[in-house]
CSV table of C-alpha atoms in Angstrom, one decimal:
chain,number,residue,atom,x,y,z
A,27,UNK,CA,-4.5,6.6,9.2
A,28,UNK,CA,-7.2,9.6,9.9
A,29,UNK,CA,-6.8,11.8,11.8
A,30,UNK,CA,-8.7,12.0,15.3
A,31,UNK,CA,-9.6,15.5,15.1
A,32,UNK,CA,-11.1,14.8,11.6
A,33,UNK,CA,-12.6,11.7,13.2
A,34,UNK,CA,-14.2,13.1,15.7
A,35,UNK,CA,-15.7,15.8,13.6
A,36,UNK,CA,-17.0,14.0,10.6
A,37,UNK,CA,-18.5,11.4,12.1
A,38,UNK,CA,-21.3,11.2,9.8
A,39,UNK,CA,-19.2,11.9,6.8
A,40,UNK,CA,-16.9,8.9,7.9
A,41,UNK,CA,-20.2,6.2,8.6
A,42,UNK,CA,-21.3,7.2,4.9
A,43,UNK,CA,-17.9,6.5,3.6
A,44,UNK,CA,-17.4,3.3,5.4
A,45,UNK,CA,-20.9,2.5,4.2
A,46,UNK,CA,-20.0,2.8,0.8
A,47,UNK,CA,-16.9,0.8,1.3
A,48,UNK,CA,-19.1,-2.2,2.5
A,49,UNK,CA,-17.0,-1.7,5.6
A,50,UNK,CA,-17.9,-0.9,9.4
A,51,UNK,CA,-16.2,0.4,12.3
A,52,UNK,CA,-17.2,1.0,16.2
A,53,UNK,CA,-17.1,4.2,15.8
A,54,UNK,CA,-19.9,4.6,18.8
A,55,UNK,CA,-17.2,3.2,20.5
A,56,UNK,CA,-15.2,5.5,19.0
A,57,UNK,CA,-17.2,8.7,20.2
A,58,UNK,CA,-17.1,7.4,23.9
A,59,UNK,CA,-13.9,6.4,24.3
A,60,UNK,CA,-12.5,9.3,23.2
A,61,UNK,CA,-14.7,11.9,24.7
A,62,UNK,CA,-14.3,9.5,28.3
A,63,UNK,CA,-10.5,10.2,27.3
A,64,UNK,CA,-10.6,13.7,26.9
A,65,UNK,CA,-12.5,13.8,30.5
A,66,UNK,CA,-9.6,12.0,32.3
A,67,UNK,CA,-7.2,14.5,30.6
A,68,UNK,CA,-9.0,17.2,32.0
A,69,UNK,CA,-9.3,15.8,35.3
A,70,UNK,CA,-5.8,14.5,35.0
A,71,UNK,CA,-4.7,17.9,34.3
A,72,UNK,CA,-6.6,20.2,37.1
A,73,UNK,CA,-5.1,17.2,39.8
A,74,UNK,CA,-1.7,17.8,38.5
A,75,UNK,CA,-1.9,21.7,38.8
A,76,UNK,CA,-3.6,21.1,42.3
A,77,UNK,CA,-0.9,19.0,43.3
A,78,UNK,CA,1.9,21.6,42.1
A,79,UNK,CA,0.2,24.5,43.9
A,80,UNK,CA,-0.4,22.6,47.0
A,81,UNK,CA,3.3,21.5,46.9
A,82,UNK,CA,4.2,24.9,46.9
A,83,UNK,CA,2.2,25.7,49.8
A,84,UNK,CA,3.7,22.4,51.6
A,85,UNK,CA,7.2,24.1,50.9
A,86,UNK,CA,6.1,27.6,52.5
A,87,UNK,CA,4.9,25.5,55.5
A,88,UNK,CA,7.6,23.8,56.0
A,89,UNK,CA,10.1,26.5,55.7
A,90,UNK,CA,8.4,27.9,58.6
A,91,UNK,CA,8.0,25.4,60.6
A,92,UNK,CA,4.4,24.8,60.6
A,93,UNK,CA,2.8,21.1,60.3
A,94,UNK,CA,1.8,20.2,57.0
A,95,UNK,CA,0.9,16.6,57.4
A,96,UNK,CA,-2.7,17.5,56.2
A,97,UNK,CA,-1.9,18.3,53.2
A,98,UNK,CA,1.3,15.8,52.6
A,99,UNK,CA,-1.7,13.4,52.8
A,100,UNK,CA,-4.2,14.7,50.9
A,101,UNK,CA,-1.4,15.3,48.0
A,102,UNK,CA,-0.5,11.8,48.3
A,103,UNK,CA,-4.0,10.7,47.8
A,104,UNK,CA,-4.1,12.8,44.5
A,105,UNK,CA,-1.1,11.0,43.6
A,106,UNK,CA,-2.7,7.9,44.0
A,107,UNK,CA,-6.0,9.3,42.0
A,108,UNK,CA,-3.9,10.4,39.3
A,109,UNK,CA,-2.6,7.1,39.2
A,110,UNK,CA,-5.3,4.8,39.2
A,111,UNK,CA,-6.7,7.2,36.5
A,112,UNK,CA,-4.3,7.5,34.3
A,113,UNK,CA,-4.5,3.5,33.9
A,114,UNK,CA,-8.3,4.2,32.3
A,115,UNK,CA,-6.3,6.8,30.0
A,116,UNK,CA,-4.3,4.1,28.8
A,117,UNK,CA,-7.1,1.8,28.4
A,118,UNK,CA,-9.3,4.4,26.6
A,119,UNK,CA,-6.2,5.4,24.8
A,120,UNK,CA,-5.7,2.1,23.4
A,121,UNK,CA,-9.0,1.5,22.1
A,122,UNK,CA,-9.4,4.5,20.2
A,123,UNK,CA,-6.1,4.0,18.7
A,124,UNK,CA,-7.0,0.4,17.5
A,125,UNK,CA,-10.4,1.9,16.0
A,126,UNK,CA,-8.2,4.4,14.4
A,127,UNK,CA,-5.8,2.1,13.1
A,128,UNK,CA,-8.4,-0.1,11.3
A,129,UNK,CA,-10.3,2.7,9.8
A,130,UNK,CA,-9.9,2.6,5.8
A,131,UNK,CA,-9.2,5.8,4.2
A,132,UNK,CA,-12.1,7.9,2.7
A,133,UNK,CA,-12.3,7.9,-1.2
A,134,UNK,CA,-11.9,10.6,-3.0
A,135,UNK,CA,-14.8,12.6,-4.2
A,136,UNK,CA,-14.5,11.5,-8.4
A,137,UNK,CA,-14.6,7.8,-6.5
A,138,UNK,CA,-17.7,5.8,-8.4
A,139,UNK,CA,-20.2,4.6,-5.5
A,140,UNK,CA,-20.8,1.0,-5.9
A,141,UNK,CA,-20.7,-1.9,-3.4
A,142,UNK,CA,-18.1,-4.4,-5.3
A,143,UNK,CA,-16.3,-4.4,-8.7
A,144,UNK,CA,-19.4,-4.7,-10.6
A,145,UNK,CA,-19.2,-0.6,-9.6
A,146,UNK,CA,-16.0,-0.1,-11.4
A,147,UNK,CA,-15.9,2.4,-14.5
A,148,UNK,CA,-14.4,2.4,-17.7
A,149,UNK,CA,-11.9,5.2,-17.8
A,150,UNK,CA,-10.2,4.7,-21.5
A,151,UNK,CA,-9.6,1.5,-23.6
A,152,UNK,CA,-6.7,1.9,-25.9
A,153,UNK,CA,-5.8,-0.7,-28.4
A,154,UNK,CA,-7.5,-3.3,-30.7
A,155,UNK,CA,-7.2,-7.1,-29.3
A,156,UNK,CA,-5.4,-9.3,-31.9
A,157,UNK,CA,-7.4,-11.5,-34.0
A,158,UNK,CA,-6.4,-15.5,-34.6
A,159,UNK,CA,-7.8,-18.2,-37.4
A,160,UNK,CA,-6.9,-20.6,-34.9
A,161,UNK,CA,-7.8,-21.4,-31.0
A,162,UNK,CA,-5.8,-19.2,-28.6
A,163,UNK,CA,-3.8,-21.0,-25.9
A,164,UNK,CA,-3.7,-20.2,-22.2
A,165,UNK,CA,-0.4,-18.7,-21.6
A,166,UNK,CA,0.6,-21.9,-19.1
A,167,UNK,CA,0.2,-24.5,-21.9
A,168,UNK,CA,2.1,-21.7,-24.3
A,169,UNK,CA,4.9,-21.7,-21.6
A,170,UNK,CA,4.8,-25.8,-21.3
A,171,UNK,CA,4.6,-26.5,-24.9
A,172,UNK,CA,7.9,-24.3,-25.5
A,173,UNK,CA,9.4,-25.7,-21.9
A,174,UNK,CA,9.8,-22.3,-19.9
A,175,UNK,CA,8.1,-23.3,-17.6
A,176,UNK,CA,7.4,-26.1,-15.1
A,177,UNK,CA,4.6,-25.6,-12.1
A,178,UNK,CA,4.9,-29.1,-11.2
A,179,UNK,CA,9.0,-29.2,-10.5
A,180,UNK,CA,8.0,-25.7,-9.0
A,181,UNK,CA,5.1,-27.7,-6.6
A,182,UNK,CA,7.7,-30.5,-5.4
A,183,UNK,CA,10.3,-28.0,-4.8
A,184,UNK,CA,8.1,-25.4,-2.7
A,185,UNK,CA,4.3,-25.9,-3.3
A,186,UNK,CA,1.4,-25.0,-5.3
A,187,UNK,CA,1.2,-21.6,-6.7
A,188,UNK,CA,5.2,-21.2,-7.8
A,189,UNK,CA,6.6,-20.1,-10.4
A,190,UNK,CA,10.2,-21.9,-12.1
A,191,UNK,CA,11.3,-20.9,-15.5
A,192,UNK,CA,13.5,-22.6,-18.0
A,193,UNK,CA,15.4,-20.5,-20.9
A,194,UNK,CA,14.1,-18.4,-22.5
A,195,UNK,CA,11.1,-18.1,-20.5
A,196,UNK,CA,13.5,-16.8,-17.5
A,197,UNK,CA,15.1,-14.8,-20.2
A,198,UNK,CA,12.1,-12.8,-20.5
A,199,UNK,CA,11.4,-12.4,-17.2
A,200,UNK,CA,14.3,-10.9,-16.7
A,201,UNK,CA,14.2,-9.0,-19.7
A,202,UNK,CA,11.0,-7.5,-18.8
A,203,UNK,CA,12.2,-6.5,-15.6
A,204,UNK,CA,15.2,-4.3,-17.0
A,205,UNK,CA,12.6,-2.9,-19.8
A,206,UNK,CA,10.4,-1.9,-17.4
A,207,UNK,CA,13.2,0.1,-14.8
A,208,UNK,CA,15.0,1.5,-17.6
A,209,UNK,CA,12.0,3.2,-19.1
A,210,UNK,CA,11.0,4.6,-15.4
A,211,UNK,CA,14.5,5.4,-15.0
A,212,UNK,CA,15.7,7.4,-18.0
A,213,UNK,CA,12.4,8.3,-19.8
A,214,UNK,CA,10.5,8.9,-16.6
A,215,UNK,CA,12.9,10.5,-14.1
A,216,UNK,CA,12.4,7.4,-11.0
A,217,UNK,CA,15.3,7.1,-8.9
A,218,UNK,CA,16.0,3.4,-9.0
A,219,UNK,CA,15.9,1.8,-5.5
A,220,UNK,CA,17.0,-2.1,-4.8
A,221,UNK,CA,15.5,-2.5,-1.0
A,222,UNK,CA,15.1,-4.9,1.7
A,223,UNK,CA,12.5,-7.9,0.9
A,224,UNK,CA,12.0,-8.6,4.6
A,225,UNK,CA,10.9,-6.1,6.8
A,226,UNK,CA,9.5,-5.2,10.3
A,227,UNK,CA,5.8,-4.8,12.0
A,228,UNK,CA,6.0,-0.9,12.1
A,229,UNK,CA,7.0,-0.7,8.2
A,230,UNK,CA,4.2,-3.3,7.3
A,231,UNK,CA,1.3,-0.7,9.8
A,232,UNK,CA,3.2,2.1,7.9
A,233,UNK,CA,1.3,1.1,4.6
A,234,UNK,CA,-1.5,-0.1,5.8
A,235,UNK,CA,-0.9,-3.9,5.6
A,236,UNK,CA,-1.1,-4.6,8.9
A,237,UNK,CA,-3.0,-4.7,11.6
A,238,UNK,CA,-5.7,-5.5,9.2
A,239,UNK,CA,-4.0,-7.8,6.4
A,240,UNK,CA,-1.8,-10.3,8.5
A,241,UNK,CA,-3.5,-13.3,7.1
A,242,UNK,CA,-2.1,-12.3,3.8
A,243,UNK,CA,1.4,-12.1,4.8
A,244,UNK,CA,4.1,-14.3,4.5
A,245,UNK,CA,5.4,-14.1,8.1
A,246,UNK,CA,9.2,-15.0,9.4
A,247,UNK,CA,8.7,-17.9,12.4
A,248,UNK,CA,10.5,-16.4,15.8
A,249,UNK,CA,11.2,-13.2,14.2
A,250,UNK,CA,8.2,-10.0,14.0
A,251,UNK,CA,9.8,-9.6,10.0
A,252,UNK,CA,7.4,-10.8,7.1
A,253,UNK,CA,8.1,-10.9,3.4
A,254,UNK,CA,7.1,-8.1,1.6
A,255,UNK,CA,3.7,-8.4,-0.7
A,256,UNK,CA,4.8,-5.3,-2.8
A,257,UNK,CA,8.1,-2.7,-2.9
A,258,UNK,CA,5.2,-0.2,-1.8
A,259,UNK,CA,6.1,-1.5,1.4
A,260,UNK,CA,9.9,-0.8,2.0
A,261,UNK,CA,10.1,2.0,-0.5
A,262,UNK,CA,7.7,3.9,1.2
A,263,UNK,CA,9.1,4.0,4.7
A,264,UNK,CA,12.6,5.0,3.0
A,265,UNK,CA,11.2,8.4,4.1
A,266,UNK,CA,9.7,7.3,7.7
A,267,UNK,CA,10.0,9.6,10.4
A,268,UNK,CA,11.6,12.1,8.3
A,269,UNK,CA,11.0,15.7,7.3
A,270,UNK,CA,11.5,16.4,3.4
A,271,UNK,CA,12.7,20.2,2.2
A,272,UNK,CA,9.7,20.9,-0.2
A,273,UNK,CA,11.6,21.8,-2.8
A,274,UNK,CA,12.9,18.4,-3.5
A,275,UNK,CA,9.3,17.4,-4.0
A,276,UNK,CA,8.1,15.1,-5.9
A,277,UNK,CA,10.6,12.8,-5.1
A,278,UNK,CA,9.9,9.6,-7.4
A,279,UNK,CA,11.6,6.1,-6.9
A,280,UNK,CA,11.3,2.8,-9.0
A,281,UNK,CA,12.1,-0.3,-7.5
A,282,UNK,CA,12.5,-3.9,-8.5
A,283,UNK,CA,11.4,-6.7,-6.0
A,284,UNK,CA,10.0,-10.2,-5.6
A,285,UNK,CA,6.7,-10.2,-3.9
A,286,UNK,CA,4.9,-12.8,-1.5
A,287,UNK,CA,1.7,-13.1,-0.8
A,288,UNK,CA,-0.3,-15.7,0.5
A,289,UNK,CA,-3.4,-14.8,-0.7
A,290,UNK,CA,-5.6,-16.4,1.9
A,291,UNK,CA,-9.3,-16.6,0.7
A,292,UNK,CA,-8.3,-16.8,-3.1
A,293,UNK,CA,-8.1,-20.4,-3.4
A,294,UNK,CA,-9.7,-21.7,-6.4
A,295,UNK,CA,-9.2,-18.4,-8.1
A,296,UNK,CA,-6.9,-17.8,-11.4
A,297,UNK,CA,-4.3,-21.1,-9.2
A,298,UNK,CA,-3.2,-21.9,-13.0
A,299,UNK,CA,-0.4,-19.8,-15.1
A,300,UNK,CA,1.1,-16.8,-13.8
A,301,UNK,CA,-1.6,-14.9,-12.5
A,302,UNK,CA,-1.9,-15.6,-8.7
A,303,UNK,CA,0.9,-16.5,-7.6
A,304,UNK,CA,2.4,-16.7,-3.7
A,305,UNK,CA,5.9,-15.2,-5.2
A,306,UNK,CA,6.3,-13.2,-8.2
A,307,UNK,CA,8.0,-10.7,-9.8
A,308,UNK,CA,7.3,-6.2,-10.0
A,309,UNK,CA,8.3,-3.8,-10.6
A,310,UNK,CA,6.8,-0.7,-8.7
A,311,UNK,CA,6.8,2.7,-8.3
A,312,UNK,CA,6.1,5.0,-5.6
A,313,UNK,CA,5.5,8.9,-5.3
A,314,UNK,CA,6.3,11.4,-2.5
A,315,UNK,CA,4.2,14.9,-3.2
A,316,UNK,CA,2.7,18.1,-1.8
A,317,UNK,CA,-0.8,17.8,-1.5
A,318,UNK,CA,-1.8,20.2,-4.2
A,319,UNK,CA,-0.2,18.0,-6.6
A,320,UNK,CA,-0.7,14.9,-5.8
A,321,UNK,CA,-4.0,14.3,-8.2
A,322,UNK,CA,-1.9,15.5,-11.4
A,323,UNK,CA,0.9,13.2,-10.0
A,324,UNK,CA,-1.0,10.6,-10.2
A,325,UNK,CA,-2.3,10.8,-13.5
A,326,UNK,CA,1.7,11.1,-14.3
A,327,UNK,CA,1.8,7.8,-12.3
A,328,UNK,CA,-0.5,6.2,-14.6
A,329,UNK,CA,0.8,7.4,-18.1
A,330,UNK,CA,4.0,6.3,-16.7
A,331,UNK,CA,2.5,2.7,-16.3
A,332,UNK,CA,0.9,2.4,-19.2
A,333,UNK,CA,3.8,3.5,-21.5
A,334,UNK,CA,5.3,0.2,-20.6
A,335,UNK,CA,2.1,-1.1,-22.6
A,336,UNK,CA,2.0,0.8,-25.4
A,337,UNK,CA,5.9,0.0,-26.5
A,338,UNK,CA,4.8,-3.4,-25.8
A,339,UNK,CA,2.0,-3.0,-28.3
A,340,UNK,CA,-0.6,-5.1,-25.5
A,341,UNK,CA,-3.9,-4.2,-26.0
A,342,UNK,CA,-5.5,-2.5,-22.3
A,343,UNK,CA,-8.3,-1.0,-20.3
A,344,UNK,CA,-7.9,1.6,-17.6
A,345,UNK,CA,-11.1,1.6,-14.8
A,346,UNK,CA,-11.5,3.6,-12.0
A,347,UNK,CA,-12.3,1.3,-8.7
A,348,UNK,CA,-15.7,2.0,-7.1
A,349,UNK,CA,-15.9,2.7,-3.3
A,350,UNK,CA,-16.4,-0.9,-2.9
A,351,UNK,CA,-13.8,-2.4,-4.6
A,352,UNK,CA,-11.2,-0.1,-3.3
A,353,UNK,CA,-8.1,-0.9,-1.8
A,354,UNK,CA,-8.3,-0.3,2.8
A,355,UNK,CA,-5.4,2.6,2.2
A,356,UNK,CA,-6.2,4.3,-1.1
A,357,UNK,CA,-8.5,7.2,-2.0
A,358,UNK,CA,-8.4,6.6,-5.6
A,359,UNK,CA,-7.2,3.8,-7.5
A,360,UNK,CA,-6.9,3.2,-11.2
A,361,UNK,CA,-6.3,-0.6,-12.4
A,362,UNK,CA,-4.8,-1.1,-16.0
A,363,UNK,CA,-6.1,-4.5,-17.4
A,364,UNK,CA,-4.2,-6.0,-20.1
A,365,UNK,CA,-5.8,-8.3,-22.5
A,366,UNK,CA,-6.0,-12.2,-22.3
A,367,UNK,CA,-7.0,-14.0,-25.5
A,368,UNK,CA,-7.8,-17.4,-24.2
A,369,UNK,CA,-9.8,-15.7,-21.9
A,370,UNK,CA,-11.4,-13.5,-23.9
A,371,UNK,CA,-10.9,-10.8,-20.8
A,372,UNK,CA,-9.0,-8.0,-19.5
A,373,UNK,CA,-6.8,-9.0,-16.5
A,374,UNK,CA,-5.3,-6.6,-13.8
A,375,UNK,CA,-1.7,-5.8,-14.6
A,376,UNK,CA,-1.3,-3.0,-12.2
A,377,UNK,CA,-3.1,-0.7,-9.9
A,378,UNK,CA,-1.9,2.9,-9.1
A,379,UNK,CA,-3.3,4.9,-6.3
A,380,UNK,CA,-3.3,8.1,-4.7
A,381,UNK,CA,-3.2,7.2,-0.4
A,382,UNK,CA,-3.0,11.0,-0.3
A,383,UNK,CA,-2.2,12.1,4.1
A,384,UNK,CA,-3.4,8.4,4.9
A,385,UNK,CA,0.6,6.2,4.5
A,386,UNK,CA,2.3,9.7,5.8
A,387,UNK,CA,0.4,9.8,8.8
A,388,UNK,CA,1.1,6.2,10.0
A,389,UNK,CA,4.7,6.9,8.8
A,390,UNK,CA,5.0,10.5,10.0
A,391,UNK,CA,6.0,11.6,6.7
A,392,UNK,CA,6.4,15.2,6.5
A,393,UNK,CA,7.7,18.4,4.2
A,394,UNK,CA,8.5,21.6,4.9
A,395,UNK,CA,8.5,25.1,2.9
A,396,UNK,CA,11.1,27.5,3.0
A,397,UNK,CA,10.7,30.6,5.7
A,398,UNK,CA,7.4,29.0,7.1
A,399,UNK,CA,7.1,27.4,10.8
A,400,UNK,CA,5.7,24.2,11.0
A,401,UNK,CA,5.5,21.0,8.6
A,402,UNK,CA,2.7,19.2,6.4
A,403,UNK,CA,2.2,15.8,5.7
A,404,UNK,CA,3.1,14.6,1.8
A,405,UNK,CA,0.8,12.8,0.2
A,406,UNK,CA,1.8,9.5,-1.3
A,407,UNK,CA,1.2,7.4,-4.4
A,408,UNK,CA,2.0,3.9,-5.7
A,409,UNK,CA,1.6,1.6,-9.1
A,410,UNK,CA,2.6,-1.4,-11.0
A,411,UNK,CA,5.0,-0.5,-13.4
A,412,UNK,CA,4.3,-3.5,-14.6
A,413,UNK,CA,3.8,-6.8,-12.7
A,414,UNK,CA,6.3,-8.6,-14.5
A,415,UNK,CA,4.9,-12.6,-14.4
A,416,UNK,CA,1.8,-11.6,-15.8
A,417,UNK,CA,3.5,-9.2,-18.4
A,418,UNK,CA,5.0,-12.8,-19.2
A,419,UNK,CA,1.4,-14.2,-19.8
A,420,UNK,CA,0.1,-11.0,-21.5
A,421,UNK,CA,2.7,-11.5,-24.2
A,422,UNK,CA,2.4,-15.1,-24.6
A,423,UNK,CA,-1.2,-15.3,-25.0
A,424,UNK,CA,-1.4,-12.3,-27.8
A,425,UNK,CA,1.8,-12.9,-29.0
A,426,UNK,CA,1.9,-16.9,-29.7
A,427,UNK,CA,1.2,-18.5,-33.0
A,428,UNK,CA,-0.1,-20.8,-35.1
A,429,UNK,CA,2.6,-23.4,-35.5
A,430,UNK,CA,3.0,-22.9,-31.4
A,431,UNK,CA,6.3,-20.4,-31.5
A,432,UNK,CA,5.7,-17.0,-30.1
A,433,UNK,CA,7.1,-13.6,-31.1
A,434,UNK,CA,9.0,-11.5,-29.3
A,435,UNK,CA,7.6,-7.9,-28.9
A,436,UNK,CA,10.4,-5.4,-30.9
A,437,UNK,CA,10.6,-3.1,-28.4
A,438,UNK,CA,11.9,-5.9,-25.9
A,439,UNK,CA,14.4,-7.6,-28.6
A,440,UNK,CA,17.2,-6.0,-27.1
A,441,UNK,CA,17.0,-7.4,-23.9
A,442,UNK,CA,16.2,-10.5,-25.3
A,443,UNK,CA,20.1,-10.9,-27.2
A,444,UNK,CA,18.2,-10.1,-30.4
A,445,UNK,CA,15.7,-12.9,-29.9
A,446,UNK,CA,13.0,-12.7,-31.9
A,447,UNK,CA,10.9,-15.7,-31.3
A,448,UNK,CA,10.9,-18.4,-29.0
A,449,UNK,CA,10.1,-21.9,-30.5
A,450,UNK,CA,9.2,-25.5,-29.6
């Protein structure tokens, strides 16, 4: 969330940044609801001391036995005013907190201007996509030609658009997972965090997910809980509310988690295979810094993710999201794209981001320095470390050969049992 002091005073700054977002706000509304807020304050304010002094003299009166019925009833006709007023406060209150709420966060200055994610930019491309003398497969008819998977058992059992493995194909799933945390955990230096998949409205506004985002929630019926779309969610708000000594910063957690999502408005897009799914597998991690730090942190963020790439030997992109294409919360986003053979594309395997003041603020997340008075806001950071179903389909596709068997990346044999290829 901005802040309203910043709001008020960049109002220009914030209708250019919108504008580049593709995104509006009321923020004429805004400007009077606010400034008609600030008036009752005022007014609110010189009633009350009127009232306090007047009291006073009421008590002098009395004491002495003089009549102060006058002003008993003038003071209770101030009451009365400060009543009735302070309902327009709430109501003024309100609506500038609701425009507040919605407002996106302003990209970063090294942000690419562009309306959509034909704006994106190539940041690095590392790797050489494999070569076949035969016709690539799409990693679904890979997965049901060696029987690891089966979306139409999954579809009777729950619905389109879930995931059930077989075998080995759950074998590397799971193997991917404890790849992925043990590199963040004893390479990296993340504190590994197992948290709740279900939580409330507060932690979901925390992040930025809601009020915005409900339509893409998976929500619980007679209960304000949803499932979470990303640990992002739950492992951010580990720190809600609280104030962090600054010399634990930057505090760094990985965390392990299904996610649900119901991506509303995406139907017709990437339904086959692994890649949009309503529940799948990730594994994520999330930053806590000081704010002079928290651009270096997150190129840490992103090495970190992309080391789980490179041992797998997956060819990649890395491009910096344009205004447009930016994400409501973030100020800078990198997405690392894996490539797809069948395809012939790169595919989003992770996005980190830098949210800087924006989470903290909704979370009241805060630090404090030795010997100084007062506390700062951290900034905060999150990325895919990887997503682990589409991991699956990354290695399939540029792994698989000829004869239909596919080979097991080395560096992930040893969570496999010492499997090193999976056959028809």
């Amino acid at each position: 969330m901005l802040e309203i002091k910043y709001v008020r005073q960049n109002i220009q700054e914030i209708q250019t940044a919108l504008a580049n977002r593709g995104d509006s706000a009321e923020l004429e509304i805004f400007i009077q609801s606010d400034e008609k807020r600030r008036l009752i304050l005022l007014e609110t304010e010189e009633l009350r001391h009127r009232r306090n002094m007047v009291s006073e003299q009421i008590a002098q009166m009395k004491k002495k036995g003089e009549n102060a019925d006058t002003l008993v009833n003038e003071m209770r006709e101030v009451s009365n005013k400060i009543k009735e007023i302070e309902k327009d406060l709430i109501i003024n209150q309100e609506t500038v907190n609701d425009i507040l709420i919605r407002l996106p966060n302003i990209p970063h200055s090294s942000v690419p201007v562009g309306k959509d994610e034909t704006g994106n930019t190539l940041f690095k491309k590392i790797g050489t996509p494999p070569e076949f003398d035969f016709q690539p497969d799409p990693h679904w008819t890979i997965g049901e030609k060696l029987n690891i998977f089966d979306f139409n058992r999954a579809a009777r059992i729950t619905g389109a658009r879930f995931p059930l493995y077989f075998g080995l194909g759950a074998r590397l799933e799971r193997a991917l997972i404890n790849f992925m945390l043990d590199i963040h955990i004893y390479e990296h230096g993340y504190t590994e965090i197992l948290p709740p998949f279900i939580v409330n409205r507060k932690t979901m506004t925390g992040t930025g997910q809601l009020p915005k985002f409900e339509a893409d929630l998976f929500k619980l019926e007679n209960y304000d809980y949803f499932l979470i779309p990303t640990a992002e969610v739950p492992v951010t708000n580990i720190h809600a509310t609280e104030i962090i000594e600054a010399d634990l910063l930057p505090i760094k957690y990985v965390a392990y988690t299904p996610c649900f999502r119901s991506e509303a408005g995406s139907y017709g897009k990437d339904t086959r295979g692994l890649i949009r799914q309503h529940q799948f597998n990730k594994v994520e991690l999330v930053k806590f810094t000081k704010p002079e730090t928290s651009y270096n942190e997150l190129e840490s963020l992103l090495d970190n993710a992309e080391t789980i790439l490179k041992r797998l030997k997956l060819s990649y992109q890395v491009i910096t999201l344009c205004t447009g294409d930016l994400g409501f919360s973030s100020a800078k986003t990198y997405d690392i794209e894996v490539w797809m053979p069948a395809q012939g594309v790169y595919r989003e395997i992770s996005s980190c981001s830098n949210f800087e003041s924006f989470q903290a603020r909704r979370s009241d997340i805060r630090y404090r320095e030795k010997n100084k008075k007062g506390t700062e806001l951290v900034h905060t950071l999150n990325g895919s470390g990887l997503a682990v179903g589409r991991t699956v389909a990354a290695i399939l596709e540029n792994y698989q050969q000829a004869d239909g068997s596919v080979i097991i990346p080395e560096a992930l044999r040893p969570y496999m049992g010492g499997v090193e290829k999976i056959e028809p």
